[in-house]
Amino acid sequence: MTLCQLFLQPDAAYSCISELGELGIVQFRDLNPNVNSFQRKYVNEVRRCEEMERKLRFLETEIKKDELPIYDPEDNPDAPKPREMIDLEATFEKLDHELKEINTNADALLRNFNELTELKHNLTMTQGFFDDAEMAFTPAHNRNQRDSDDDQVQLLYEYSMISHNKLGFITGVVPRERMVAFERMLWRVCRGNVFLRQAEIPELIEDPVSGEKLHKTVFVVFFQGEQLKNRVQKICEGFRANIYPCPENPHERRELAMGVMTRLEDLTVVLSQTQDHRQRVLAATSRNLRTWQIKVKKIKAIYHTMNMFNNDVARKCLIAECWAPVSELDRIQLALRKGSEASGGGTVSSVLNRMVTREQPPTHHKLNKFTQGFQNLVDAYGVATYREINPMPFVLITFPFLFAVMFGDAGHGILVTIFALWMVLKERSLKDKWRNQEVWTIFFGGRYIILLMGIFSIYTGIIYNDVFSKSLNIFGSSWRVRFGDDTLAKHDSVILEPTPFNYTRSADYRQMFSGTPYPIGLDPVWQLADNKITYTNSVKMKFAIIIGITQMGFGLFLSLWNHLHFNHRHAIYLEFLPQIIFLACIFFYLIILIFYKWTSFDGSKATDAPSLLIHLINMILFSYKTDPPSAAVFYTGQKQFQTFLILLAVLCVPWMLLGKPVYRIIMNKRRANYSTVTNHAAGNDSDVEEQHQEEFHDPAEKRGVVLDADVRDTDTEDMLDDEHSHQQHHQHEVEMSEVWVEQGIHTIEYFLGCISHTASYLRLWALSLAHAQLSEVLWHMILHLGLSMNGYGGAIASFFVFMPWSSLTVFILLLMEGLSAFLHALRLHWVEFQSKFYKGEGYPFVPFSFRLLLDEAPVEA
Amino acid sequence: MEKFSISLIVFTVFWGLIGIVLPFLIPKGPHRRLIQTMLALTSACCWLFWLCFYLHQWKPLFGPQISSVDARALKVLWGQDL
């Protein structure tokens, strides 16, 4: 990784950046961090882009409102030239304007339409009222039927005759739910001096103002006098009833009604034509919408990047600073040349210039879709410091393996593998589906991790001999029942005898174990045993300890590799050696004891078999009793050897605590001595020695500025060892108290951590026990109920019992236990494994890449 | 004793082939080192796992405790010859 300077011609800058964006391997630095975003050079262009995006969003909502499909382009279009931007702006402006016009027109037309509909209903209903009044008018003396309506109308007529005044009326339409309150208000305000008639409109009509469909009622209010008229009008306004004029003359009413009908027909035609026009415009837009969105995003990204550059007025060029991997410098040169040519050439092409700097470069790992998931797991804890060892290739295997040790069921493993295989094989089609569902994207992003977890789970399930809590007997068990029938009849349960030695001294003692273990995994006989858990606890705990100590030792050796890479010779002698000796003396010795116990003690010596835990404790406490046989020494010289180991281990503590600080003190003194001779080169003596190694590799590197870098890299295919960079370590004076404190913390952390982390690995045993027990409970309590019934009833019962069993298996055992084992395996890696060698203080390399930009854009729902 | 070592040799050779020999046969490419690491680690972990379970069952300190009903069934099904 090297810091580069780019000198770009202002005309060529745009296309060069566009090419680099397509390439996606440089990370630009902001050279104007103190400048307000509104004062930057290309702020106008960015504004124009945002305006275009706004218009595109508006178009998108309109398209979505009409539920038209949006066509997705096959591959991403290139970033358009600066001239094209103006064309795009013009197109968007035109579309925007057109659509807005269509919308306003449609709204106005619709409102008109609704008002006319209401008027139409008004006229038809009031027609009814006035007809009733006329009907009652003629047969005034024929009052045999006493309808309340007729009474009302009769009263109305009589009243009008008496008062010799013409009654005024107001007709209108009001929402049905307000009708009762309206009536009551009228009655109260006008003190009962108005007369209201109403009729409901049977169908839903759209309210002209609010646009929603409501049930409405037509009413007519009769009153006398100006005052009442004002009051009624105010009440109508308050209840937002729409008042429509109604001519008294029936002839005029009929003419008005016909006029309204014709106008309604015309309006319907115009409305449908407006809708068609809108659909056509939107359909044409939807074909290009995504392409435009991508183009605008790219333009905006390019201008944002150009805002980060330094505009050198004197030399009439733009200066950019970027981080780039050394192995990619050729491709960058090529891209710059392409960009300069594309923008119309010019005699001077853009120049790339390498810089030397003390800053820590960003960390860049070359990844593919398989390793990306695992790298995310590692990076979640901390991004690797520049050039330190990346734990990812190791985590790639050990993480699924430790998960599988805790998950350990072949049946569940098969289910998980099938799910992961489906996701992996259908990658292409599933990639863009359900992008808003976070849970799904998490599962899909980790599909390779889940695939490996599933495959390893099948393997550990076979070794644990556990398929949905049942065991398989493929090779024949090594145990046989050789008790006499009378013994079996006398006792409720029997314990099979493993040893040939007749310790009971009875005549019919027989050995029941064949002496050869079951070839792959746990013997199937243990599935029927009441003491299965006791037996498997022992082997699972021992394995957990073995794998834990092995992984920690492996971590220590990775730290050795780090020290060798960075050439910290002193760290090897002062940190690595005490650490590994301590680990070896106590914990590798424990592993040796475990293997010794496995191979040397059999059933005949069962009562004397040493308890390794007691021995470990006694070893540290220097107590060697002979009381319980399990605590007595079991090989000659054990006491002396163990004492020696403990003393050696204890020695490591001050070795690590004091070693590095003392070394620092000596180094500081030496530096002080040399600087008095005023010899700078010799003053950095240690550093010069250490940098000798690099001179062999890369003489060009030592020169500060390299024009048109064409240094070939030696190791491009090796993703772990990129080229050596300069080192930025201890050129400066370090505060001594800081060193002491830091070293003290590291020492305590390591030595206490050794013991606590070893015990922490026992979670591998605990979780696998929990998983096995849960699985067995589900079988015995649920599935067994159905399977143990006979006949047709049993068949039906099995069918019904399968549903709860399978859903509990999926939700509790696969999802919950899976998540739990995932988490614990991850913790084991982050804390127990990585604390032995990983610093994780870097920052990630985020290149300027169009592909990244477009992938990360969230899809609007 | 021989039967004990048959399984031991078979599995050690199996995982040894996968973890030690196969890495040399991976063709040159950008992922060579990664695949070699994966093979070596996989075979180491899996072999160790198998070995621990195998050794633990070689000289058991106690046997399975089976109910007499199950024991009688096993006596019939599996016979009495080791």
mmCIF file with all atom_site columns, N, CA and C in Angstrom, chain A residues 696-743:
data_model
loop_
_atom_site.group_PDB
_atom_site.id
_atom_site.type_symbol
_atom_site.label_atom_id
_atom_site.label_alt_id
_atom_site.label_comp_id
_atom_site.label_asym_id
_atom_site.label_entity_id
_atom_site.label_seq_id
_atom_site.pdbx_PDB_ins_code
_atom_site.Cartn_x
_atom_site.Cartn_y
_atom_site.Cartn_z
_atom_site.occupancy
_atom_site.B_iso_or_equiv
_atom_site.pdbx_formal_charge
_atom_site.auth_seq_id
_atom_site.auth_comp_id
_atom_site.auth_asym_id
_atom_site.auth_atom_id
_atom_site.pdbx_PDB_model_num
ATOM 1   N N  . PHE A 1 696 ? 17.352 -5.408  0.263   1.00 0.00 ? 696 PHE A N  1
ATOM 2   C CA . PHE A 1 696 ? 17.500 -6.493  -0.703  1.00 0.00 ? 696 PHE A CA 1
ATOM 3   C C  . PHE A 1 696 ? 16.282 -6.591  -1.588  1.00 0.00 ? 696 PHE A C  1
ATOM 4   N N  . HIS A 1 697 ? 15.151 -6.370  -0.940  1.00 0.00 ? 697 HIS A N  1
ATOM 5   C CA . HIS A 1 697 ? 13.905 -6.547  -1.689  1.00 0.00 ? 697 HIS A CA 1
ATOM 6   C C  . HIS A 1 697 ? 13.709 -5.465  -2.727  1.00 0.00 ? 697 HIS A C  1
ATOM 7   N N  . ASP A 1 698 ? 13.886 -4.248  -2.315  1.00 0.00 ? 698 ASP A N  1
ATOM 8   C CA . ASP A 1 698 ? 13.247 -3.188  -3.089  1.00 0.00 ? 698 ASP A CA 1
ATOM 9   C C  . ASP A 1 698 ? 14.054 -1.909  -3.012  1.00 0.00 ? 698 ASP A C  1
ATOM 10  N N  . PRO A 1 699 ? 15.090 -1.828  -3.729  1.00 0.00 ? 699 PRO A N  1
ATOM 11  C CA . PRO A 1 699 ? 15.924 -0.625  -3.655  1.00 0.00 ? 699 PRO A CA 1
ATOM 12  C C  . PRO A 1 699 ? 15.160 0.633   -4.086  1.00 0.00 ? 699 PRO A C  1
ATOM 13  N N  . ALA A 1 700 ? 14.240 0.464   -4.979  1.00 0.00 ? 700 ALA A N  1
ATOM 14  C CA . ALA A 1 700 ? 13.494 1.636   -5.454  1.00 0.00 ? 700 ALA A CA 1
ATOM 15  C C  . ALA A 1 700 ? 12.689 2.253   -4.334  1.00 0.00 ? 700 ALA A C  1
ATOM 16  N N  . GLU A 1 701 ? 12.299 1.427   -3.404  1.00 0.00 ? 701 GLU A N  1
ATOM 17  C CA . GLU A 1 701 ? 11.457 1.879   -2.302  1.00 0.00 ? 701 GLU A CA 1
ATOM 18  C C  . GLU A 1 701 ? 12.144 2.958   -1.484  1.00 0.00 ? 701 GLU A C  1
ATOM 19  N N  . LYS A 1 702 ? 13.463 2.839   -1.352  1.00 0.00 ? 702 LYS A N  1
ATOM 20  C CA . LYS A 1 702 ? 14.142 3.759   -0.451  1.00 0.00 ? 702 LYS A CA 1
ATOM 21  C C  . LYS A 1 702 ? 14.143 5.181   -0.982  1.00 0.00 ? 702 LYS A C  1
ATOM 22  N N  . ARG A 1 703 ? 14.062 5.320   -2.300  1.00 0.00 ? 703 ARG A N  1
ATOM 23  C CA . ARG A 1 703 ? 14.000 6.675   -2.839  1.00 0.00 ? 703 ARG A CA 1
ATOM 24  C C  . ARG A 1 703 ? 12.657 7.274   -2.466  1.00 0.00 ? 703 ARG A C  1
ATOM 25  N N  . GLY A 1 704 ? 12.658 8.534   -2.160  1.00 0.00 ? 704 GLY A N  1
ATOM 26  C CA . GLY A 1 704 ? 11.430 9.156   -1.690  1.00 0.00 ? 704 GLY A CA 1
ATOM 27  C C  . GLY A 1 704 ? 10.353 9.207   -2.751  1.00 0.00 ? 704 GLY A C  1
ATOM 28  N N  . VAL A 1 705 ? 10.674 9.808   -3.853  1.00 0.00 ? 705 VAL A N  1
ATOM 29  C CA . VAL A 1 705 ? 9.637  10.041  -4.867  1.00 0.00 ? 705 VAL A CA 1
ATOM 30  C C  . VAL A 1 705 ? 9.992  9.265   -6.113  1.00 0.00 ? 705 VAL A C  1
ATOM 31  N N  . VAL A 1 706 ? 9.060  8.515   -6.590  1.00 0.00 ? 706 VAL A N  1
ATOM 32  C CA . VAL A 1 706 ? 9.319  7.728   -7.800  1.00 0.00 ? 706 VAL A CA 1
ATOM 33  C C  . VAL A 1 706 ? 8.317  8.162   -8.853  1.00 0.00 ? 706 VAL A C  1
ATOM 34  N N  . LEU A 1 707 ? 8.798  8.703   -9.940  1.00 0.00 ? 707 LEU A N  1
ATOM 35  C CA . LEU A 1 707 ? 7.873  9.155   -10.964 1.00 0.00 ? 707 LEU A CA 1
ATOM 36  C C  . LEU A 1 707 ? 7.436  7.995   -11.830 1.00 0.00 ? 707 LEU A C  1
ATOM 37  N N  . ASP A 1 708 ? 6.168  8.005   -12.187 1.00 0.00 ? 708 ASP A N  1
ATOM 38  C CA . ASP A 1 708 ? 5.636  6.949   -13.063 1.00 0.00 ? 708 ASP A CA 1
ATOM 39  C C  . ASP A 1 708 ? 6.051  5.583   -12.566 1.00 0.00 ? 708 ASP A C  1
ATOM 40  N N  . ALA A 1 709 ? 5.610  5.274   -11.383 1.00 0.00 ? 709 ALA A N  1
ATOM 41  C CA . ALA A 1 709 ? 6.076  4.070   -10.709 1.00 0.00 ? 709 ALA A CA 1
ATOM 42  C C  . ALA A 1 709 ? 5.890  2.840   -11.573 1.00 0.00 ? 709 ALA A C  1
ATOM 43  N N  . ASP A 1 710 ? 6.979  2.172   -11.818 1.00 0.00 ? 710 ASP A N  1
ATOM 44  C CA . ASP A 1 710 ? 6.864  0.929   -12.573 1.00 0.00 ? 710 ASP A CA 1
ATOM 45  C C  . ASP A 1 710 ? 7.630  -0.160  -11.860 1.00 0.00 ? 710 ASP A C  1
ATOM 46  N N  . VAL A 1 711 ? 7.563  -0.113  -10.549 1.00 0.00 ? 711 VAL A N  1
ATOM 47  C CA . VAL A 1 711 ? 8.267  -1.133  -9.770  1.00 0.00 ? 711 VAL A CA 1
ATOM 48  C C  . VAL A 1 711 ? 7.447  -2.403  -9.792  1.00 0.00 ? 711 VAL A C  1
ATOM 49  N N  . ARG A 1 712 ? 8.045  -3.485  -10.175 1.00 0.00 ? 712 ARG A N  1
ATOM 50  C CA . ARG A 1 712 ? 7.313  -4.750  -10.232 1.00 0.00 ? 712 ARG A CA 1
ATOM 51  C C  . ARG A 1 712 ? 7.296  -5.362  -8.859  1.00 0.00 ? 712 ARG A C  1
ATOM 52  N N  . ASP A 1 713 ? 6.223  -5.977  -8.531  1.00 0.00 ? 713 ASP A N  1
ATOM 53  C CA . ASP A 1 713 ? 6.130  -6.634  -7.241  1.00 0.00 ? 713 ASP A CA 1
ATOM 54  C C  . ASP A 1 713 ? 6.539  -8.084  -7.383  1.00 0.00 ? 713 ASP A C  1
ATOM 55  N N  . THR A 1 714 ? 7.136  -8.652  -6.344  1.00 0.00 ? 714 THR A N  1
ATOM 56  C CA . THR A 1 714 ? 7.610  -10.034 -6.466  1.00 0.00 ? 714 THR A CA 1
ATOM 57  C C  . THR A 1 714 ? 6.516  -11.041 -6.158  1.00 0.00 ? 714 THR A C  1
ATOM 58  N N  . ASP A 1 715 ? 5.670  -10.696 -5.244  1.00 0.00 ? 715 ASP A N  1
ATOM 59  C CA . ASP A 1 715 ? 4.800  -11.721 -4.676  1.00 0.00 ? 715 ASP A CA 1
ATOM 60  C C  . ASP A 1 715 ? 3.343  -11.404 -4.870  1.00 0.00 ? 715 ASP A C  1
ATOM 61  N N  . THR A 1 716 ? 2.920  -11.113 -6.082  1.00 0.00 ? 716 THR A N  1
ATOM 62  C CA . THR A 1 716 ? 1.554  -10.617 -6.212  1.00 0.00 ? 716 THR A CA 1
ATOM 63  C C  . THR A 1 716 ? 0.496  -11.663 -5.901  1.00 0.00 ? 716 THR A C  1
ATOM 64  N N  . GLU A 1 717 ? 0.834  -12.942 -6.069  1.00 0.00 ? 717 GLU A N  1
ATOM 65  C CA . GLU A 1 717 ? -0.251 -13.905 -5.868  1.00 0.00 ? 717 GLU A CA 1
ATOM 66  C C  . GLU A 1 717 ? -0.419 -14.295 -4.417  1.00 0.00 ? 717 GLU A C  1
ATOM 67  N N  . ASP A 1 718 ? 0.508  -13.848 -3.596  1.00 0.00 ? 718 ASP A N  1
ATOM 68  C CA . ASP A 1 718 ? 0.437  -14.263 -2.206  1.00 0.00 ? 718 ASP A CA 1
ATOM 69  C C  . ASP A 1 718 ? -0.335 -13.230 -1.415  1.00 0.00 ? 718 ASP A C  1
ATOM 70  N N  . MET A 1 719 ? -1.496 -13.582 -0.975  1.00 0.00 ? 719 MET A N  1
ATOM 71  C CA . MET A 1 719 ? -2.292 -12.527 -0.370  1.00 0.00 ? 719 MET A CA 1
ATOM 72  C C  . MET A 1 719 ? -1.874 -12.231 1.058   1.00 0.00 ? 719 MET A C  1
ATOM 73  N N  . LEU A 1 720 ? -1.048 -13.089 1.625   1.00 0.00 ? 720 LEU A N  1
ATOM 74  C CA . LEU A 1 720 ? -0.638 -12.812 2.987   1.00 0.00 ? 720 LEU A CA 1
ATOM 75  C C  . LEU A 1 720 ? 0.604  -11.928 3.045   1.00 0.00 ? 720 LEU A C  1
ATOM 76  N N  . ASP A 1 721 ? 1.452  -12.025 2.060   1.00 0.00 ? 721 ASP A N  1
ATOM 77  C CA . ASP A 1 721 ? 2.716  -11.267 2.133   1.00 0.00 ? 721 ASP A CA 1
ATOM 78  C C  . ASP A 1 721 ? 2.829  -10.280 0.993   1.00 0.00 ? 721 ASP A C  1
ATOM 79  N N  . ASP A 1 722 ? 2.244  -9.141  1.141   1.00 0.00 ? 722 ASP A N  1
ATOM 80  C CA . ASP A 1 722 ? 2.480  -8.102  0.134   1.00 0.00 ? 722 ASP A CA 1
ATOM 81  C C  . ASP A 1 722 ? 3.879  -7.548  0.324   1.00 0.00 ? 722 ASP A C  1
ATOM 82  N N  . GLU A 1 723 ? 4.238  -6.596  -0.491  1.00 0.00 ? 723 GLU A N  1
ATOM 83  C CA . GLU A 1 723 ? 5.620  -6.113  -0.405  1.00 0.00 ? 723 GLU A CA 1
ATOM 84  C C  . GLU A 1 723 ? 5.876  -5.460  0.932   1.00 0.00 ? 723 GLU A C  1
ATOM 85  N N  . HIS A 1 724 ? 7.141  -5.438  1.320   1.00 0.00 ? 724 HIS A N  1
ATOM 86  C CA . HIS A 1 724 ? 7.506  -4.819  2.595   1.00 0.00 ? 724 HIS A CA 1
ATOM 87  C C  . HIS A 1 724 ? 7.359  -3.322  2.494   1.00 0.00 ? 724 HIS A C  1
ATOM 88  N N  . SER A 1 725 ? 6.884  -2.745  3.546   1.00 0.00 ? 725 SER A N  1
ATOM 89  C CA . SER A 1 725 ? 6.825  -1.285  3.549   1.00 0.00 ? 725 SER A CA 1
ATOM 90  C C  . SER A 1 725 ? 7.850  -0.775  4.514   1.00 0.00 ? 725 SER A C  1
ATOM 91  N N  . HIS A 1 726 ? 7.969  0.542   4.581   1.00 0.00 ? 726 HIS A N  1
ATOM 92  C CA . HIS A 1 726 ? 8.868  1.109   5.583   1.00 0.00 ? 726 HIS A CA 1
ATOM 93  C C  . HIS A 1 726 ? 8.256  0.808   6.942   1.00 0.00 ? 726 HIS A C  1
ATOM 94  N N  . GLN A 1 727 ? 9.054  0.921   7.953   1.00 0.00 ? 727 GLN A N  1
ATOM 95  C CA . GLN A 1 727 ? 8.466  0.712   9.275   1.00 0.00 ? 727 GLN A CA 1
ATOM 96  C C  . GLN A 1 727 ? 8.369  2.032   9.989   1.00 0.00 ? 727 GLN A C  1
ATOM 97  N N  . GLN A 1 728 ? 7.329  2.148   10.745  1.00 0.00 ? 728 GLN A N  1
ATOM 98  C CA . GLN A 1 728 ? 7.170  3.406   11.448  1.00 0.00 ? 728 GLN A CA 1
ATOM 99  C C  . GLN A 1 728 ? 7.261  3.182   12.942  1.00 0.00 ? 728 GLN A C  1
ATOM 100 N N  . HIS A 1 729 ? 8.161  2.325   13.349  1.00 0.00 ? 729 HIS A N  1
ATOM 101 C CA . HIS A 1 729 ? 8.183  1.995   14.761  1.00 0.00 ? 729 HIS A CA 1
ATOM 102 C C  . HIS A 1 729 ? 9.345  2.665   15.465  1.00 0.00 ? 729 HIS A C  1
ATOM 103 N N  . HIS A 1 730 ? 9.166  2.850   16.714  1.00 0.00 ? 730 HIS A N  1
ATOM 104 C CA . HIS A 1 730 ? 10.059 3.457   17.702  1.00 0.00 ? 730 HIS A CA 1
ATOM 105 C C  . HIS A 1 730 ? 11.250 4.244   17.151  1.00 0.00 ? 730 HIS A C  1
ATOM 106 N N  . GLN A 1 731 ? 10.966 5.292   16.439  1.00 0.00 ? 731 GLN A N  1
ATOM 107 C CA . GLN A 1 731 ? 12.043 6.238   16.137  1.00 0.00 ? 731 GLN A CA 1
ATOM 108 C C  . GLN A 1 731 ? 12.084 7.281   17.221  1.00 0.00 ? 731 GLN A C  1
ATOM 109 N N  . HIS A 1 732 ? 10.977 7.296   17.980  1.00 0.00 ? 732 HIS A N  1
ATOM 110 C CA . HIS A 1 732 ? 10.853 8.396   18.925  1.00 0.00 ? 732 HIS A CA 1
ATOM 111 C C  . HIS A 1 732 ? 11.048 7.882   20.339  1.00 0.00 ? 732 HIS A C  1
ATOM 112 N N  . GLU A 1 733 ? 11.314 8.784   21.248  1.00 0.00 ? 733 GLU A N  1
ATOM 113 C CA . GLU A 1 733 ? 11.468 8.435   22.665  1.00 0.00 ? 733 GLU A CA 1
ATOM 114 C C  . GLU A 1 733 ? 10.151 7.952   23.227  1.00 0.00 ? 733 GLU A C  1
ATOM 115 N N  . VAL A 1 734 ? 10.167 6.869   23.968  1.00 0.00 ? 734 VAL A N  1
ATOM 116 C CA . VAL A 1 734 ? 8.931  6.382   24.580  1.00 0.00 ? 734 VAL A CA 1
ATOM 117 C C  . VAL A 1 734 ? 8.995  6.672   26.061  1.00 0.00 ? 734 VAL A C  1
ATOM 118 N N  . GLU A 1 735 ? 7.880  7.068   26.591  1.00 0.00 ? 735 GLU A N  1
ATOM 119 C CA . GLU A 1 735 ? 7.764  7.364   28.009  1.00 0.00 ? 735 GLU A CA 1
ATOM 120 C C  . GLU A 1 735 ? 7.913  6.065   28.790  1.00 0.00 ? 735 GLU A C  1
ATOM 121 N N  . MET A 1 736 ? 8.858  6.004   29.727  1.00 0.00 ? 736 MET A N  1
ATOM 122 C CA . MET A 1 736 ? 9.170  4.739   30.400  1.00 0.00 ? 736 MET A CA 1
ATOM 123 C C  . MET A 1 736 ? 8.027  4.225   31.249  1.00 0.00 ? 736 MET A C  1
ATOM 124 N N  . SER A 1 737 ? 7.360  5.144   31.955  1.00 0.00 ? 737 SER A N  1
ATOM 125 C CA . SER A 1 737 ? 6.275  4.672   32.831  1.00 0.00 ? 737 SER A CA 1
ATOM 126 C C  . SER A 1 737 ? 5.202  3.991   32.009  1.00 0.00 ? 737 SER A C  1
ATOM 127 N N  . GLU A 1 738 ? 4.970  4.533   30.807  1.00 0.00 ? 738 GLU A N  1
ATOM 128 C CA . GLU A 1 738 ? 3.982  3.911   29.926  1.00 0.00 ? 738 GLU A CA 1
ATOM 129 C C  . GLU A 1 738 ? 4.366  2.483   29.604  1.00 0.00 ? 738 GLU A C  1
ATOM 130 N N  . VAL A 1 739 ? 5.681  2.295   29.330  1.00 0.00 ? 739 VAL A N  1
ATOM 131 C CA . VAL A 1 739 ? 6.149  0.959   28.954  1.00 0.00 ? 739 VAL A CA 1
ATOM 132 C C  . VAL A 1 739 ? 5.939  -0.020  30.094  1.00 0.00 ? 739 VAL A C  1
ATOM 133 N N  . TRP A 1 740 ? 6.281  0.430   31.334  1.00 0.00 ? 740 TRP A N  1
ATOM 134 C CA . TRP A 1 740 ? 6.118  -0.463  32.479  1.00 0.00 ? 740 TRP A CA 1
ATOM 135 C C  . TRP A 1 740 ? 4.667  -0.874  32.649  1.00 0.00 ? 740 TRP A C  1
ATOM 136 N N  . VAL A 1 741 ? 3.783  0.130   32.595  1.00 0.00 ? 741 VAL A N  1
ATOM 137 C CA . VAL A 1 741 ? 2.367  -0.163  32.822  1.00 0.00 ? 741 VAL A CA 1
ATOM 138 C C  . VAL A 1 741 ? 1.839  -1.106  31.745  1.00 0.00 ? 741 VAL A C  1
ATOM 139 N N  . GLU A 1 742 ? 2.202  -0.771  30.519  1.00 0.00 ? 742 GLU A N  1
ATOM 140 C CA . GLU A 1 742 ? 1.706  -1.592  29.406  1.00 0.00 ? 742 GLU A CA 1
ATOM 141 C C  . GLU A 1 742 ? 2.182  -3.032  29.547  1.00 0.00 ? 742 GLU A C  1
ATOM 142 N N  . GLN A 1 743 ? 3.469  -3.183  29.879  1.00 0.00 ? 743 GLN A N  1
ATOM 143 C CA . GLN A 1 743 ? 4.009  -4.525  29.998  1.00 0.00 ? 743 GLN A CA 1
ATOM 144 C C  . GLN A 1 743 ? 3.389  -5.271  31.153  1.00 0.00 ? 743 GLN A C  1
#
